[in-house]
Amino acid sequence: MASETNEHLALIGYYRLHPTDAEAFRALAAASVAPTRAKDGCLHYAFAEDVKEPGLFHVAEGWRDREALDAHLASPDFAETLRQAGELNISERQVTTFTASNGQSLW
């Protein structure tokens, strides 16, 4: 019998925008939350603007497995979000994927 693991993927990243495009990115990010959270395999998905740096947005995602993440990345709604984001002045971005397992609550 194969052992079942509780391993999942965690994505952590940020987007830095020119101040003139921060509001448009904020709206785009907000619009992406509900449809992404509804996808099979999405454990969590959140964007937040930095409290000290306007125009710096943090993203945190959790996915059941690589297949669920790949399905999200290949979806038409994600392609449209990328297209719209490509029209904005994003000066810097980085998103890193981690394999996570055996997570424990701090509290």
CSV table of C-alpha atoms in Angstrom, one decimal:
chain,number,residue,atom,x,y,z
A,1,MET,CA,0.0,0.0,0.0
A,2,ALA,CA,1.4,3.4,-1.0
A,3,SER,CA,1.7,5.9,1.8
A,4,GLU,CA,-0.3,9.1,1.4
A,5,THR,CA,1.5,12.4,2.1
A,6,ASN,CA,0.1,15.8,3.0
A,7,GLU,CA,2.6,17.5,0.7
A,8,HIS,CA,1.4,20.5,-1.2
A,9,LEU,CA,2.8,23.4,-3.1
A,10,ALA,CA,3.1,26.9,-1.6
A,11,LEU,CA,3.8,29.9,-3.8
A,12,ILE,CA,5.1,33.1,-2.2
A,13,GLY,CA,5.9,36.2,-4.2
A,14,TYR,CA,5.5,39.9,-4.9
A,15,TYR,CA,4.8,42.4,-7.6
A,16,ARG,CA,6.1,46.0,-7.6
A,17,LEU,CA,4.1,48.5,-9.6
A,18,HIS,CA,4.6,52.0,-10.7
A,19,PRO,CA,2.3,54.2,-8.5
A,20,THR,CA,0.1,55.1,-11.5
A,21,ASP,CA,-0.8,51.4,-12.1
A,22,ALA,CA,-1.2,50.3,-8.5
A,23,GLU,CA,-5.0,50.9,-8.4
A,24,ALA,CA,-5.5,48.9,-11.7
A,25,PHE,CA,-3.4,46.1,-10.3
A,26,ARG,CA,-5.3,46.2,-7.0
A,27,ALA,CA,-8.5,45.7,-8.9
A,28,LEU,CA,-7.1,43.0,-11.1
A,29,ALA,CA,-5.8,41.1,-8.1
A,30,ALA,CA,-9.1,41.5,-6.3
A,31,ALA,CA,-11.0,40.1,-9.3
A,32,SER,CA,-8.8,37.1,-9.5
A,33,VAL,CA,-9.3,35.9,-5.9
A,34,ALA,CA,-12.8,34.3,-6.0
A,35,PRO,CA,-12.4,32.4,-9.3
A,36,THR,CA,-9.0,31.1,-8.3
A,37,ARG,CA,-10.1,30.0,-4.8
A,38,ALA,CA,-13.0,28.1,-6.5
A,39,LYS,CA,-10.6,26.0,-8.5
A,40,ASP,CA,-10.1,22.3,-7.7
A,41,GLY,CA,-7.0,21.9,-5.7
A,42,CYS,CA,-6.7,25.5,-4.5
A,43,LEU,CA,-6.0,25.5,-0.8
A,44,HIS,CA,-5.6,29.2,-0.4
A,45,TYR,CA,-5.0,32.3,-2.5
A,46,ALA,CA,-4.4,35.8,-1.3
A,47,PHE,CA,-3.0,39.2,-2.4
A,48,ALA,CA,-2.2,42.0,0.0
A,49,GLU,CA,-0.7,45.4,-0.6
A,50,ASP,CA,2.3,46.2,1.7
A,51,VAL,CA,1.4,48.5,4.5
A,52,LYS,CA,4.7,50.4,4.3
A,53,GLU,CA,5.2,50.4,0.5
A,54,PRO,CA,2.3,51.5,-1.7
A,55,GLY,CA,2.5,49.6,-5.0
A,56,LEU,CA,4.1,46.5,-3.5
A,57,PHE,CA,1.7,43.6,-3.6
A,58,HIS,CA,2.4,40.2,-1.9
A,59,VAL,CA,0.9,37.0,-3.1
A,60,ALA,CA,0.5,33.7,-1.2
A,61,GLU,CA,-1.0,30.6,-2.7
A,62,GLY,CA,-1.4,27.0,-1.7
A,63,TRP,CA,-2.2,24.1,-4.1
A,64,ARG,CA,-3.0,20.5,-3.5
A,65,ASP,CA,-0.4,19.3,-6.0
A,66,ARG,CA,1.5,20.3,-9.2
A,67,GLU,CA,-1.4,19.1,-11.4
A,68,ALA,CA,-3.8,21.5,-9.7
A,69,LEU,CA,-1.3,24.4,-10.1
A,70,ASP,CA,-0.7,23.5,-13.7
A,71,ALA,CA,-4.4,23.5,-14.5
A,72,HIS,CA,-4.7,26.9,-12.9
A,73,LEU,CA,-1.7,28.2,-14.9
A,74,ALA,CA,-3.3,26.9,-18.2
A,75,SER,CA,-6.8,28.2,-17.5
A,76,PRO,CA,-8.3,30.9,-19.7
A,77,ASP,CA,-9.1,33.2,-16.8
A,78,PHE,CA,-5.4,33.1,-15.7
A,79,ALA,CA,-4.3,33.8,-19.2
A,80,GLU,CA,-6.6,36.8,-19.3
A,81,THR,CA,-5.3,38.0,-15.9
A,82,LEU,CA,-1.7,37.8,-17.3
A,83,ARG,CA,-2.7,39.7,-20.4
A,84,GLN,CA,-4.2,42.5,-18.4
A,85,ALA,CA,-1.2,42.6,-16.0
A,86,GLY,CA,1.1,42.8,-19.0
A,87,GLU,CA,-0.5,46.1,-19.9
A,88,LEU,CA,0.6,47.5,-16.5
A,89,ASN,CA,3.9,49.0,-15.5
A,90,ILE,CA,5.2,46.2,-13.3
A,91,SER,CA,8.8,47.1,-12.5
A,92,GLU,CA,9.6,43.9,-10.6
A,93,ARG,CA,8.1,40.6,-9.8
A,94,GLN,CA,9.1,37.3,-8.3
A,95,VAL,CA,7.0,34.2,-7.4
A,96,THR,CA,8.7,31.2,-5.9
A,97,THR,CA,7.2,27.7,-5.6
A,98,PHE,CA,8.0,25.6,-2.5
A,99,THR,CA,7.0,22.0,-1.6
A,100,ALA,CA,5.4,22.0,1.8
A,101,SER,CA,4.6,19.2,4.1
A,102,ASN,CA,4.0,18.6,7.7
A,103,GLY,CA,2.9,22.1,8.4
A,104,GLN,CA,2.1,23.0,12.0
A,105,SER,CA,0.0,25.9,13.4
A,106,LEU,CA,2.0,28.4,15.4
A,107,TRP,CA,-0.9,29.0,17.7
